[in-house]
């Protein structure tokens, strides 16, 4: 009796991927078929389309949102990149509603977001550089100041700025950093540690009534640079008052004046500005200096809160100095992430 051989196809065989591909194609065909010939695809989803277009207008015209009521403009600008989270949500809703009008509006909104923030997503990190700097709001309630100091020093930074120092914690930071940094100075609640000599150290008046900013001349092998350390006042979001930032804004203006009056051409600002580069209220500072993250970072570089960073309020900014790379450092017990940057002081090369 002749025997017949039977071949049984299994999911692991060559036809498996083809069948999966067929399923995807059938799904796409059903989706397209559901839209084809439907005269209501342009009439449905008008509300979704309107929401998407409003979102696009907010991103394009955020500078026109007034600050008169609850500093609404600054609040929007602080979390502006996060408006992009709504784009995929609106996209799914547009597809579910089978609305061509909403779909076009969402695609337009996505294009606006990419135009405004797409440049930050690319990796602009370079190599080389003369100086590495770091800054960290260590948190007044930090339970491990010595460990925090060692973590920041492990970054290899030549210059380190610390903010929110308490009188009791200063000796701990000084002891922990003494072996790495020969020179240091503390003014009020901010301090600067450096491997190169510090001169011309003085407090900077940012109109608070106590010291939360300082400047110093750092004499590097490539020449002298003015380094500013600042911790601008905190802002609050209150139901009855909105985004309260009047004192922060006043201090930012004073800091901007001090930096503008600086005689040394090469300047670095390190610190917690309690605001993002998008916040118009920091224009007195941001208009005259470059963000190292924006110029030479990869991604947004969010630094606060450390548990789930949503905004970059800890800044490294430069003038007449070329940023090479910029990044965030590993989390410490603080509620802020430390940030660091590598810069080229010889801009003529």
Coordinates of C-alpha atoms in Angstrom, one line a residue:
X1 CA 0.0 0.0 0.0
X2 CA 1.4 3.3 -1.0
X3 CA 2.0 5.7 1.9
X4 CA 1.2 9.3 1.6
X5 CA 3.3 11.9 3.3
X6 CA 1.5 14.8 4.9
X7 CA 3.2 18.1 5.7
X8 CA 1.7 20.1 8.5
X9 CA 2.4 23.8 8.6
X10 CA 3.1 25.2 12.0
X11 CA 3.1 28.7 13.4
X12 CA 6.9 28.6 13.5
X13 CA 7.1 27.9 9.8
X14 CA 7.7 30.3 7.0
X15 CA 4.1 31.0 6.5
X16 CA 3.7 32.4 10.0
X17 CA 5.0 35.9 9.3
X18 CA 3.1 36.0 6.0
X19 CA -0.2 35.2 7.9
X20 CA 0.5 37.9 10.4
X21 CA 1.3 40.3 7.6
X22 CA -2.0 39.3 5.9
X23 CA -3.9 40.0 9.1
X24 CA -2.4 43.5 9.3
X25 CA -3.2 44.2 5.7
X26 CA -6.8 43.0 6.2
X27 CA -7.1 45.3 9.3
X28 CA -5.9 48.2 7.3
X29 CA -8.2 47.4 4.4
X30 CA -11.2 47.3 6.8
X31 CA -10.1 50.6 8.3
X32 CA -9.8 52.3 4.9
X33 CA -13.1 50.7 3.7
X34 CA -14.8 52.2 6.7
X35 CA -13.8 55.6 5.6
X36 CA -14.3 55.2 1.9
X37 CA -17.6 56.5 0.6
X38 CA -18.6 57.9 4.0
X39 CA -19.9 61.4 3.3
X40 CA -19.8 62.2 7.0
X41 CA -16.0 61.9 7.5
X42 CA -15.7 65.7 7.0
X43 CA -18.6 66.6 9.3
X44 CA -17.7 64.4 12.2
X45 CA -15.1 65.3 14.8
X46 CA -15.5 69.1 14.5
X47 CA -15.0 69.5 18.3
X48 CA -11.8 67.3 18.1
X49 CA -10.5 69.4 15.3
X50 CA -11.1 72.6 17.2
X51 CA -9.3 71.3 20.2
X52 CA -6.3 70.2 18.1
X53 CA -6.2 73.6 16.4
X54 CA -6.4 75.5 19.7
X55 CA -3.5 73.3 21.0
X56 CA -1.5 74.3 17.9
X57 CA -2.3 78.0 18.4
X58 CA -1.2 77.8 22.1
X59 CA 2.2 76.4 21.0
X60 CA 2.6 78.9 18.3
X61 CA 1.4 82.0 20.2
X62 CA 2.3 81.1 23.8
X63 CA 4.1 84.4 24.1
X64 CA 0.8 86.3 23.6
X65 CA -1.0 84.6 26.5
X66 CA -1.3 87.3 29.1
X67 CA 0.3 87.1 32.5
X68 CA -2.2 89.5 34.1
X69 CA -4.4 86.7 35.5
X70 CA -2.5 84.2 37.6
X71 CA 0.7 84.4 35.4
X72 CA -1.2 82.1 33.0
X73 CA 1.4 82.7 30.3
X74 CA 4.3 81.7 32.3
X75 CA 2.5 78.7 33.7
X76 CA 1.8 77.5 30.1
X77 CA 5.3 78.1 29.0
X78 CA 6.7 76.2 31.9
X79 CA 5.0 72.9 30.8
X80 CA 4.7 73.8 27.1
X81 CA 6.5 70.7 25.8
X82 CA 4.0 68.4 27.6
X83 CA 1.2 69.7 25.4
X84 CA 2.6 67.2 22.9
X85 CA 1.3 64.3 25.0
X86 CA -2.3 65.3 23.9
X87 CA -1.4 64.8 20.2
X88 CA -1.5 60.9 20.2
X89 CA -4.7 61.0 22.3
X90 CA -6.4 63.2 19.8
X91 CA -5.1 61.1 16.9
X92 CA -6.7 57.9 18.4
X93 CA -9.9 59.8 19.0
X94 CA -9.9 61.1 15.4
X95 CA -9.4 57.5 14.1
X96 CA -12.1 56.1 16.3
X97 CA -14.5 58.9 15.2
X98 CA -13.5 58.3 11.6
X99 CA -13.2 62.1 11.1
X100 CA -11.0 63.3 8.3
X101 CA -11.3 66.9 9.5
X102 CA -10.0 66.0 13.0
X103 CA -7.3 63.8 11.5
X104 CA -6.0 66.7 9.4
X105 CA -6.1 69.1 12.4
X106 CA -4.2 66.6 14.6
X107 CA -1.5 66.1 11.9
X108 CA -1.1 69.8 11.6
X109 CA -0.8 70.1 15.4
X110 CA 1.8 67.4 15.5
X111 CA 3.8 69.3 12.8
X112 CA 3.6 72.5 14.9
X113 CA 4.9 70.6 18.0
X114 CA 7.8 69.1 16.0
X115 CA 8.6 72.5 14.6
X116 CA 8.8 74.1 18.0
X117 CA 10.4 71.3 20.0
X118 CA 11.8 68.8 17.4
X119 CA 15.2 70.4 17.6
X120 CA 15.5 69.4 21.2
X121 CA 14.9 65.7 20.5
X122 CA 18.1 65.4 18.3
X123 CA 21.4 64.6 19.9
X124 CA 23.6 67.7 19.6
X125 CA 26.3 66.4 22.0
X126 CA 29.9 67.1 20.8
X127 CA 33.3 66.1 21.9
X128 CA 36.2 68.0 23.4
X129 CA 35.9 71.2 25.5
X130 CA 38.0 72.9 28.1
X131 CA 35.8 72.9 31.2
X132 CA 33.2 70.8 32.8
X133 CA 30.7 72.5 35.1
X134 CA 27.8 71.2 37.2
X135 CA 25.0 72.6 39.3
X136 CA 22.7 71.0 41.9
X137 CA 19.9 72.2 44.1
X138 CA 20.8 69.9 47.0
X139 CA 17.6 70.5 49.0
X140 CA 17.7 72.0 52.4
X141 CA 16.2 68.8 53.9
X142 CA 18.7 66.5 52.2
X143 CA 19.3 63.5 54.5
X144 CA 22.7 62.7 53.0
X145 CA 24.7 65.8 52.1
X146 CA 28.1 64.0 52.2
X147 CA 26.8 61.4 49.7
X148 CA 25.2 64.0 47.5
X149 CA 28.5 65.9 47.4
X150 CA 30.5 62.8 46.4
X151 CA 27.9 62.0 43.7
X152 CA 28.2 65.4 42.1
X153 CA 32.0 65.4 42.4
X154 CA 32.1 62.0 40.6
X155 CA 30.8 63.7 37.5
X156 CA 34.3 65.0 37.0
X157 CA 33.2 68.6 37.0
X158 CA 35.9 71.2 37.3
X159 CA 33.5 73.7 38.8
X160 CA 30.5 72.8 40.9
X161 CA 27.7 75.1 42.1
X162 CA 25.4 74.1 45.0
X163 CA 22.1 75.8 45.9
X164 CA 19.8 75.6 49.0
X165 CA 22.7 75.1 51.4
X166 CA 21.9 75.3 55.1
X167 CA 24.3 76.6 57.7
X168 CA 24.5 73.2 59.4
X169 CA 25.1 71.3 56.1
X170 CA 27.8 73.6 54.7
X171 CA 30.7 72.1 56.8
X172 CA 29.6 68.6 55.6
X173 CA 29.7 69.7 51.9
X174 CA 33.1 71.4 52.5
X175 CA 34.6 68.3 54.0
X176 CA 33.2 66.0 51.4
X177 CA 34.5 68.1 48.5
X178 CA 37.8 69.3 50.0
X179 CA 39.9 66.5 48.4
X180 CA 38.6 67.3 44.9
X181 CA 38.2 71.0 44.9
X182 CA 41.0 73.2 46.3
X183 CA 39.0 76.4 46.1
X184 CA 35.5 77.2 47.3
X185 CA 33.3 80.0 48.6
X186 CA 29.9 80.1 50.1
X187 CA 27.6 83.1 50.1
X188 CA 24.3 82.8 51.9
X189 CA 22.6 79.6 50.7
X190 CA 24.7 79.2 47.5
X191 CA 28.2 78.0 47.1
X192 CA 30.9 77.4 44.4
X193 CA 33.6 74.8 44.4
X194 CA 36.5 74.9 41.8
X195 CA 39.7 73.1 40.9
X196 CA 41.0 76.5 39.6
X197 CA 41.5 79.6 41.7
X198 CA 38.6 81.8 42.7
X199 CA 38.9 85.5 43.0
X200 CA 36.5 88.5 43.1
X201 CA 33.9 86.5 45.1
X202 CA 30.9 88.6 46.1
X203 CA 27.2 88.2 46.8
X204 CA 24.8 89.3 44.1
X205 CA 21.8 91.3 45.2
X206 CA 18.7 89.8 43.6
X207 CA 16.3 91.9 45.7
X208 CA 15.3 89.2 48.3
X209 CA 16.7 90.7 51.5
X210 CA 19.1 87.7 52.0
X211 CA 21.8 86.1 49.8
X212 CA 20.8 83.5 47.2
X213 CA 23.2 84.5 44.4
X214 CA 26.9 85.1 44.0
X215 CA 29.6 85.7 41.4
X216 CA 33.3 84.8 41.2
X217 CA 36.1 84.9 38.8
X218 CA 37.5 81.5 37.9
X219 CA 41.1 81.6 36.5
X220 CA 41.4 78.6 34.2
X221 CA 44.4 77.7 32.0
X222 CA 42.4 79.2 29.1
X223 CA 41.9 82.5 31.0
X224 CA 39.4 84.2 33.3
X225 CA 35.7 83.6 33.3
X226 CA 32.9 85.1 35.4
X227 CA 30.8 82.4 37.1
X228 CA 27.4 83.3 38.6
X229 CA 25.5 81.0 40.9
X230 CA 21.8 81.8 41.6
X231 CA 18.8 80.3 43.3
X232 CA 15.8 82.4 42.3
X233 CA 12.7 82.4 44.5
X234 CA 10.3 79.5 44.2
X235 CA 7.0 79.8 42.4
X236 CA 3.6 78.4 43.6
X237 CA 0.5 77.3 41.8
X238 CA -2.5 78.4 43.9
X239 CA -6.2 78.0 43.1
X240 CA -7.0 81.5 44.2
X241 CA -3.9 83.2 42.7
X242 CA -2.8 81.0 39.8
X243 CA 0.9 80.8 39.1
X244 CA 2.4 83.2 41.7
X245 CA 5.9 84.2 40.6
X246 CA 6.2 88.0 41.2
X247 CA 9.2 87.7 43.5
X248 CA 10.9 85.2 41.2
X249 CA 10.4 87.6 38.2
X250 CA 11.7 90.6 40.2
X251 CA 14.8 88.6 41.2
X252 CA 15.3 87.4 37.6
X253 CA 15.4 91.1 36.4
X254 CA 18.0 91.9 39.1
X255 CA 20.1 88.9 38.1
X256 CA 19.9 89.9 34.5
X257 CA 21.1 93.4 35.3
X258 CA 24.1 92.0 37.3
X259 CA 25.1 89.7 34.4
X260 CA 24.7 92.5 31.9
X261 CA 27.0 94.8 34.0
X262 CA 29.7 92.1 34.2
X263 CA 33.0 93.3 32.8
X264 CA 34.5 89.9 31.9
X265 CA 33.1 88.9 28.5
X266 CA 33.0 85.1 29.2
X267 CA 30.3 84.2 31.6
X268 CA 28.6 81.1 33.0
X269 CA 25.4 81.0 35.0
X270 CA 24.8 78.0 37.2
X271 CA 21.7 77.5 39.3
X272 CA 18.1 76.8 40.0
X273 CA 16.1 79.5 38.2
X274 CA 12.7 78.1 39.1
X275 CA 11.7 78.6 35.5
X276 CA 12.3 77.2 32.0
X277 CA 14.0 78.7 29.0
X278 CA 10.5 79.2 27.5
X279 CA 9.3 81.3 30.4
X280 CA 9.2 85.0 29.2
X281 CA 9.6 86.2 32.8
X282 CA 13.2 85.1 32.7
X283 CA 13.9 87.1 29.6
X284 CA 16.3 89.4 31.4
X285 CA 18.6 86.4 31.8
X286 CA 17.7 84.2 28.8
X287 CA 17.9 87.0 26.2
X288 CA 21.6 87.5 26.8
X289 CA 22.8 83.9 27.5
X290 CA 22.6 80.5 25.8
X291 CA 21.3 77.3 27.4
X292 CA 23.9 74.5 27.1
X293 CA 21.1 72.0 27.0
X294 CA 19.4 73.7 24.1
X295 CA 22.7 74.2 22.2
X296 CA 24.5 70.9 23.0
X297 CA 22.2 68.5 24.8
X298 CA 20.2 65.5 23.9
X299 CA 16.5 65.7 24.7
X300 CA 14.8 68.1 27.1
X301 CA 17.1 67.5 30.0
X302 CA 14.2 67.9 32.6
X303 CA 15.6 68.2 36.1
X304 CA 12.6 68.6 38.4
X305 CA 11.0 66.9 40.2
X306 CA 13.7 64.2 40.4
X307 CA 11.2 61.4 40.9
X308 CA 9.5 62.2 37.6
X309 CA 11.2 65.2 35.9
X310 CA 8.7 67.4 34.1
X311 CA 10.6 70.7 33.6
X312 CA 14.1 71.9 33.3
X313 CA 14.3 74.6 35.9
X314 CA 18.0 74.0 36.8
X315 CA 20.0 75.8 34.2
X316 CA 23.6 76.1 32.8
X317 CA 23.8 79.1 30.6
X318 CA 26.8 80.7 28.9
X319 CA 27.9 83.9 27.1
X320 CA 30.9 84.1 24.7
X321 CA 31.5 80.4 25.5
X322 CA 30.7 77.5 23.2
X323 CA 28.7 74.6 24.7
X324 CA 30.0 71.2 23.7
X325 CA 27.7 68.8 25.6
X326 CA 25.0 69.0 28.3
X327 CA 23.3 66.3 30.4
X328 CA 21.6 65.4 33.6
X329 CA 23.4 63.5 36.4
X330 CA 22.0 60.5 38.3
X331 CA 19.5 61.2 41.0
X332 CA 20.5 62.1 44.6
X333 CA 18.4 62.4 47.7
X334 CA 17.4 65.9 46.5
X335 CA 14.1 66.7 44.7
X336 CA 16.2 68.1 41.8
X337 CA 18.5 66.3 39.4
X338 CA 22.0 67.7 39.1
X339 CA 22.9 68.9 35.6
X340 CA 26.3 69.2 34.0
X341 CA 27.8 70.6 30.8
X342 CA 31.1 70.6 29.0
X343 CA 32.1 73.9 27.3
X344 CA 34.9 75.2 25.1
X345 CA 36.4 78.5 26.5
X346 CA 38.6 79.1 23.4
X347 CA 35.8 80.3 21.0
X348 CA 38.4 81.6 18.6
X349 CA 39.6 78.1 17.7

